[in-house]
Short mmCIF file of C-alpha atoms in Angstrom, two decimals:
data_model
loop_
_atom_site.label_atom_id
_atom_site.label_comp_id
_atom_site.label_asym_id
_atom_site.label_seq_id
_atom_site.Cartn_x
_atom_site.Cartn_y
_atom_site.Cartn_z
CA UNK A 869 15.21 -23.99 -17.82
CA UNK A 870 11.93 -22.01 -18.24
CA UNK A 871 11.93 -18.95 -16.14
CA UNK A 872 8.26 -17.68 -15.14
CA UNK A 873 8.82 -13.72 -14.70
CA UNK A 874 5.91 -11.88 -13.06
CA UNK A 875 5.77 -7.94 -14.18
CA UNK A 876 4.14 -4.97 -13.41
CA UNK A 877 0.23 -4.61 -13.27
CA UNK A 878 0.07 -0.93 -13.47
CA UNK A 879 3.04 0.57 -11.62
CA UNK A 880 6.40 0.16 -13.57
CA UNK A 881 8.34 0.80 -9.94
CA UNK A 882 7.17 -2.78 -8.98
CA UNK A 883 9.46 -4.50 -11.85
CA UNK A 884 11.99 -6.19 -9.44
CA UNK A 885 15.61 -6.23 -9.63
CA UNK A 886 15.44 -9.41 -10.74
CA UNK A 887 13.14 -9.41 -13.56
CA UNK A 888 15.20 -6.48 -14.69
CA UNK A 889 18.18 -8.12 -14.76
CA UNK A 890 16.46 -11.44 -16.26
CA UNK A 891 15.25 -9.32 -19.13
CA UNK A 892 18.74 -7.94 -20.02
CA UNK A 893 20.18 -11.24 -20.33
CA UNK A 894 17.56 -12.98 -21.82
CA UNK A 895 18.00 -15.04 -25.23
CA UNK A 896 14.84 -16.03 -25.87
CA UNK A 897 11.25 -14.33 -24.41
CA UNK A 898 8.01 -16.38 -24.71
CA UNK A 899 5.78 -13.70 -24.53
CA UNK A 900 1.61 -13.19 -24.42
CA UNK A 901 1.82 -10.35 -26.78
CA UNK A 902 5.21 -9.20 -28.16
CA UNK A 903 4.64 -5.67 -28.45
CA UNK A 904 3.44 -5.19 -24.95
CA UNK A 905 7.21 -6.62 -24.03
CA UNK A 906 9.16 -4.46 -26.58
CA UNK A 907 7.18 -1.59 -24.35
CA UNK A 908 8.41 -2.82 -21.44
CA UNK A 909 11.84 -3.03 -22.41
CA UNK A 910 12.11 -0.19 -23.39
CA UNK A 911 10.07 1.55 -20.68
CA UNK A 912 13.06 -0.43 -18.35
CA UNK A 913 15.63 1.21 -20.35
CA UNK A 914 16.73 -2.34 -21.32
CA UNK A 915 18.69 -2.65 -24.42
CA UNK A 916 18.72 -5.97 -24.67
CA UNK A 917 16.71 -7.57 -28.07
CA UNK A 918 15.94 -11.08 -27.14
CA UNK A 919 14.43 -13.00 -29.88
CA UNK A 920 10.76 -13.28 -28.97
CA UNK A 921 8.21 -16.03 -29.14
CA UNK A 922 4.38 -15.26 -29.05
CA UNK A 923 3.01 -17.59 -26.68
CA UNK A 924 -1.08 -16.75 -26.17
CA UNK A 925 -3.98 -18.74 -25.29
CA UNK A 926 -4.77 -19.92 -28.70
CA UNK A 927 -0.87 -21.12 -29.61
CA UNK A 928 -0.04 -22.60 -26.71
CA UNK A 929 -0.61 -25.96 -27.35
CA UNK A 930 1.32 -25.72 -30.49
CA UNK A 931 4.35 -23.96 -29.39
CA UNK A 932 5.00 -25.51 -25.98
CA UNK A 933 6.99 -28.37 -27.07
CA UNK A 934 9.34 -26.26 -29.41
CA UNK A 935 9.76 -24.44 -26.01
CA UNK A 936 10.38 -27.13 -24.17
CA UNK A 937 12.88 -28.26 -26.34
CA UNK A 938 14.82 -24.66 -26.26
CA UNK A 939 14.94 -24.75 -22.40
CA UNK A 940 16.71 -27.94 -22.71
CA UNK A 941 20.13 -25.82 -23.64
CA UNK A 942 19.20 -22.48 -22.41
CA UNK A 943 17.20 -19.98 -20.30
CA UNK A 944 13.31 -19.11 -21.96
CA UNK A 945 11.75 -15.96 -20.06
CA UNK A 946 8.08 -16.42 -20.28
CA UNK A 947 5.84 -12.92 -19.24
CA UNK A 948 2.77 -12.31 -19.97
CA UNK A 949 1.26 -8.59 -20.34
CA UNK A 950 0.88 -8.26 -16.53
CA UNK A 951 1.19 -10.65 -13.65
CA UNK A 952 2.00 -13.77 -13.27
CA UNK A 953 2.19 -16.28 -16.32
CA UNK A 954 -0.01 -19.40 -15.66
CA UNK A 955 -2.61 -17.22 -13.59
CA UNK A 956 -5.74 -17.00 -15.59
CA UNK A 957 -2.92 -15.75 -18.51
CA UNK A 958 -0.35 -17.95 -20.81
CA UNK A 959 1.69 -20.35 -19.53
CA UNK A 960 -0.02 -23.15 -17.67
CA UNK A 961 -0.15 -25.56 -21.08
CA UNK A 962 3.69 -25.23 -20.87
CA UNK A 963 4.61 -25.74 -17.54
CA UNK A 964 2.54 -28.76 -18.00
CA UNK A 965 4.58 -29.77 -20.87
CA UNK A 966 7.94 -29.13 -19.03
CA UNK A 967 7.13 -31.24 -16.02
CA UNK A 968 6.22 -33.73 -18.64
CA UNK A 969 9.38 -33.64 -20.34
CA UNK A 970 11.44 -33.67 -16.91
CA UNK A 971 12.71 -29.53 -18.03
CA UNK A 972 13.21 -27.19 -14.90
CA UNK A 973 10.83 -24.46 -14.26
CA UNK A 974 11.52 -21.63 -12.31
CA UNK A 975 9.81 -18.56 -10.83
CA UNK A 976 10.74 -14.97 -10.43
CA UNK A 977 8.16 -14.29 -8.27
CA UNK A 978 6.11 -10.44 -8.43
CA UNK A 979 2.92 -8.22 -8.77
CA UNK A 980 -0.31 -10.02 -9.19
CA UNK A 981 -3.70 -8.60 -9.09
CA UNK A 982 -5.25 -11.62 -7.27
CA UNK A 983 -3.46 -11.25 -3.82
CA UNK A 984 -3.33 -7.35 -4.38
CA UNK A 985 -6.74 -6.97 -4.72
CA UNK A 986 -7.31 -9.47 -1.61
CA UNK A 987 -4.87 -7.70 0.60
CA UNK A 988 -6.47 -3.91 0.11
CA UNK A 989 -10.60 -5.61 -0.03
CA UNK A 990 -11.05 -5.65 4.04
CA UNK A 991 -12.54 -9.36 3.60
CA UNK A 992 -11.03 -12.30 5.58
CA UNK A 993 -7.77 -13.52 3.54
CA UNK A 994 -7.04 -16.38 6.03
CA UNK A 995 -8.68 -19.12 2.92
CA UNK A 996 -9.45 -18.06 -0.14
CA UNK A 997 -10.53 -19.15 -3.78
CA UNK A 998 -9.61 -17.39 -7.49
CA UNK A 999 -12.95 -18.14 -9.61
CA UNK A 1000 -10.40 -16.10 -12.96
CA UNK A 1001 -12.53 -14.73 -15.34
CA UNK A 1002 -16.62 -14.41 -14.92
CA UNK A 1003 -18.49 -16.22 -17.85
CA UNK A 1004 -19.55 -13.68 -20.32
CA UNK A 1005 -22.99 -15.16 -21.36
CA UNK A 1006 -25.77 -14.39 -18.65
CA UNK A 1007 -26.86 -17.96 -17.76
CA UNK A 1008 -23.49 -19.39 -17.60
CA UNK A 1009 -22.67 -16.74 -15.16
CA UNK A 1010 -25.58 -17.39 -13.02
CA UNK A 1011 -25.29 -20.85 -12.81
CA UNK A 1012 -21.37 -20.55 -11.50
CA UNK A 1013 -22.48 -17.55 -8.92
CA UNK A 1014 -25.08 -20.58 -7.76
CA UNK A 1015 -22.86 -22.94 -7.42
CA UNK A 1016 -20.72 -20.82 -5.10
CA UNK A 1017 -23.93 -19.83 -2.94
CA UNK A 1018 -21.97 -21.56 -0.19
CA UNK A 1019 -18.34 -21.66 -0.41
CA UNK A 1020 -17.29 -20.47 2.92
CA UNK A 1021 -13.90 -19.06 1.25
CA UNK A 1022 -13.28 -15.44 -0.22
CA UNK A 1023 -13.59 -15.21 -3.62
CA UNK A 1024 -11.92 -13.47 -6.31
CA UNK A 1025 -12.87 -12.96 -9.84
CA UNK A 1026 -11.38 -11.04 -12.57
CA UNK A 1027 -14.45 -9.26 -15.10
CA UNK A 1028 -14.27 -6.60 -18.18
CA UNK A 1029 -15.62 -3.48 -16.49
CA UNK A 1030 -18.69 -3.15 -19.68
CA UNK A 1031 -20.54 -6.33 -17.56
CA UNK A 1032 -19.22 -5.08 -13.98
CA UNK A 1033 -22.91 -3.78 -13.29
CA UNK A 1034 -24.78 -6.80 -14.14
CA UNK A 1035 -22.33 -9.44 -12.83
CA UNK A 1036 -22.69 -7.41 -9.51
CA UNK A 1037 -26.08 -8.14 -9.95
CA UNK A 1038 -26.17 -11.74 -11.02
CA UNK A 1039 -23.42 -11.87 -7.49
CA UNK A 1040 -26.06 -10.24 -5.11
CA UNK A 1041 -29.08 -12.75 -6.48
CA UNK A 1042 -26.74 -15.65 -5.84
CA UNK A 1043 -24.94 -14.74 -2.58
CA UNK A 1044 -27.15 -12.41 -1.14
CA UNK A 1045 -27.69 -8.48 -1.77
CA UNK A 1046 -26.10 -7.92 1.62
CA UNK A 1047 -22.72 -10.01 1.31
CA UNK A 1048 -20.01 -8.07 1.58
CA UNK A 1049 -17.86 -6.97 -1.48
CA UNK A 1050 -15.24 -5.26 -2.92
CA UNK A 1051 -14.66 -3.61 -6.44
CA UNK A 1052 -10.88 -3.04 -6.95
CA UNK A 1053 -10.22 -0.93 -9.97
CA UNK A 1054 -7.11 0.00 -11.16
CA UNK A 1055 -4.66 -1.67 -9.01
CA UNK A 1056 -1.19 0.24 -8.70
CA UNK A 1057 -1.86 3.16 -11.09
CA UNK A 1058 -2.72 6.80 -11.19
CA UNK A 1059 -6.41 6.29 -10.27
CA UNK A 1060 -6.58 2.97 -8.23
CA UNK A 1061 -10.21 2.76 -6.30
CA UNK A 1062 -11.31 0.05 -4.04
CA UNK A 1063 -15.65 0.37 -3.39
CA UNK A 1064 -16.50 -1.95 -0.91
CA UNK A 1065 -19.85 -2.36 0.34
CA UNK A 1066 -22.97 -5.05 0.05
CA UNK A 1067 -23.31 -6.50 -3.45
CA UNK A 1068 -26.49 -4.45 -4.04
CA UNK A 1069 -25.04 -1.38 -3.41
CA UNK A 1070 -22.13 -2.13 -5.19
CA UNK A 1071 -23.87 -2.98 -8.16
CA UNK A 1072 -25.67 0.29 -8.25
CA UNK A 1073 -22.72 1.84 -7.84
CA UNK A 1074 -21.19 0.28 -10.90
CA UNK A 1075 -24.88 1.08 -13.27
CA UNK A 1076 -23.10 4.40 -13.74
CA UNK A 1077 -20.17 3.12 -15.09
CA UNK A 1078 -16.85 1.42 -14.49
CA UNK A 1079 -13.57 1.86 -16.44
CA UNK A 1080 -10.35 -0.27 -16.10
CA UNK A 1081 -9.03 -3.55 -15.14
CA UNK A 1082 -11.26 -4.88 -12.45
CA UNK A 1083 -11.07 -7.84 -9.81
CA UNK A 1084 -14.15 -8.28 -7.48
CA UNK A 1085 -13.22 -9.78 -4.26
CA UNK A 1086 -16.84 -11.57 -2.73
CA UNK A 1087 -17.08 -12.37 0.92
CA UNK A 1088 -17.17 -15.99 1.79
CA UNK A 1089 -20.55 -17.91 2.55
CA UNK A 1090 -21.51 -17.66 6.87
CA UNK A 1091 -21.41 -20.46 8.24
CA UNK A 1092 -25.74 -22.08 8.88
CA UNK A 1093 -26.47 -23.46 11.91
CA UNK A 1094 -28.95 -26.59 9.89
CA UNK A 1095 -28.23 -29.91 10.27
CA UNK A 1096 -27.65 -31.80 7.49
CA UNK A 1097 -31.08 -33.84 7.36
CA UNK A 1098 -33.29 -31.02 7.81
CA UNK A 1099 -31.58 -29.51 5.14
CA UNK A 1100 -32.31 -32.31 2.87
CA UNK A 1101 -36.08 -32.39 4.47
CA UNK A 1102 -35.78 -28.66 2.73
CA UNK A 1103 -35.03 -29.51 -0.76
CA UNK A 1104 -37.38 -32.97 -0.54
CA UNK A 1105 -40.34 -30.08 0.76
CA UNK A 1106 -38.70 -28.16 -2.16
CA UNK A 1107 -39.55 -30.81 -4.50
CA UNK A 1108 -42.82 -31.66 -3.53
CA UNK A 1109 -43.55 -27.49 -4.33
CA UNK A 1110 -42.82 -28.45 -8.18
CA UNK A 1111 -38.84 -27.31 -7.95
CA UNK A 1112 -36.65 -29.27 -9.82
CA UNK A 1113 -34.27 -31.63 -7.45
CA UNK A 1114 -31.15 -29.68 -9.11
CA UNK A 1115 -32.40 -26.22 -8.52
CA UNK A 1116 -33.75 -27.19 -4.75
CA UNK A 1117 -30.19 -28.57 -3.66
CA UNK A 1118 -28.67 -25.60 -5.06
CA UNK A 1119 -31.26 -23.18 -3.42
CA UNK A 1120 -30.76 -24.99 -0.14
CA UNK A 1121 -26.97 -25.61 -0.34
CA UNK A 1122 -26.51 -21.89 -0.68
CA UNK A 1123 -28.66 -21.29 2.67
CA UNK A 1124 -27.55 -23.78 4.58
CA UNK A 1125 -23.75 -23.65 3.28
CA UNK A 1126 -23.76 -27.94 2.89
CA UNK A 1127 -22.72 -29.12 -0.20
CA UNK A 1128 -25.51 -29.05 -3.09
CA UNK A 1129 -24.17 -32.39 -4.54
CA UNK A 1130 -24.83 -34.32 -1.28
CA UNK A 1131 -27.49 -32.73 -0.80
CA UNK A 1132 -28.83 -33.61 -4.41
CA UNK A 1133 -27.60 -37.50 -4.12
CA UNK A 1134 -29.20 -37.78 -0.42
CA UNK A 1135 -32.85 -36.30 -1.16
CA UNK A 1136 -32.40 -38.56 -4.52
CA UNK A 1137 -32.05 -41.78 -2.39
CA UNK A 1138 -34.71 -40.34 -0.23
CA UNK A 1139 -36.93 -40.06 -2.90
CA UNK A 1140 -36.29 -43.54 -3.54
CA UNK A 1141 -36.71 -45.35 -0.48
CA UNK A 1142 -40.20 -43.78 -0.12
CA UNK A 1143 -41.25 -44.62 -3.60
#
């Protein structure tokens, strides 16, 4: 079968007795980078040399079915360098694959910085959405923050601390300078920090400066008391003020918390029936 082994984030105490004792009797090791799991086996005191596999987000394709074939007579660990495998790391292509091929897949469940960084934010965790990674170019990153203007939901991102301060920024345009936030930094180790705070203030917190691994966790959408014509009688009025029909869904959706593509298709028919 293929085993999916979640491991530490930051603090080696949260490797489980289980992934410890998967690791020492492991054959073969699909791993995201092999020399971050030679350092954790022998941070584990494990003296165990599995023969290891490099399986990364530009092989993955490629190896998975010469994986899937190995699990067919015997156990393949798969770890990436923190977390869970599959979640915004390695590992999704060949679960995929498995299911596919009929293979069992398996889970030793563990750390991940997702529902750690949720649990510690102080924002609602009753429904909530993982966005991963934040687009690195400026206007792909806008346009995702606007269309999430009005998902009710929590939302958690992962982001490279260098653009912490300006996707803060792009956050507060798009949901609102005072939506609440939270700026988890460092999750298990030596100096873990959680700011929390509106979006603005967070991201002039982070123009100083932000080092280490980072999730943001982003207060859901409140709920708008606007009925769902007048908020197509908003981006229509919108429209007629020389906004493109995209933009004025998108504006509106994210005050009024409707959708922005029914809000786009109805003002379209609108537009119609009065032409």
């Amino acid at each position: 079968m293929i085993i999916l082994a979640a491991t530490p984030i930051g603090n080696l105490g949260d490797a489980s007795r289980r992934l410890v004792e998967a690791l020492s009797e492991a054959t073969i090791v699909a791993a995201e980078d092999t020399r971050t799991t030679q350092r954790l086996l022998a941070a584990l005191g494990i003296s165990n040399r599995p023969r290891l596999i490099a399986l990364h987000d530009h092989n993955e394709k490629e190896r998975a079915p010469e994986l899937v074939e190995l699990a067919r007579d015997q156990d393949v660990l798969v770890l990436s360098d923190a977390g869970m495998p599959t979640v915004s790391d390695p590992g999704y292509g060949l679960v995929a694959a498995a299911a596919d091929a009929g293979v069992l897949v398996t889970v030793i469940p563990g750390p991940s910085a997702v529902v750690t960084a949720l649990a510690v934010s102080g924002l609602p965790t009753d429904r909530f959405t993982f966005e991963g990674f934040v687009a690195r170019k400026p206007g792909e990153r806008a346009a995702a923050f606007r269309a999430l203007a009005s998902e009710p939901r929590t939302m958690v991102f992962f982001e490279a601390p260098s653009r912490a301060a300006a996707t803060l920024a792009d956050m507060a345009t798009a949901f609102g300078a005072d939506r609440r936030a939270a700026v988890c930094r460092e999750l298990t180790k030596l100096h873990e920090e959680v700011a929390r705070g509106p979006l603005a203030d967070l991201a002039g917190w982070a123009e100083a400066g932000v080092r280490g691994e980072l999730v943001i966790v982003v207060e859901g959408a409140p709920a708008r008391a606007v009925a769902f014509p007048d908020a197509v009688n908003q981006v229509l009025e919108l429209v007629r003020g020389g906004t493109r029909l995209k933009d004025a869904a998108a504006e509106v959706s994210g005050l009024t918390g409707h959708s922005s593509r029914e809000l786009y298709q109805a003002a379209l028919s609108m537009r119609g029936e009065r032409a």
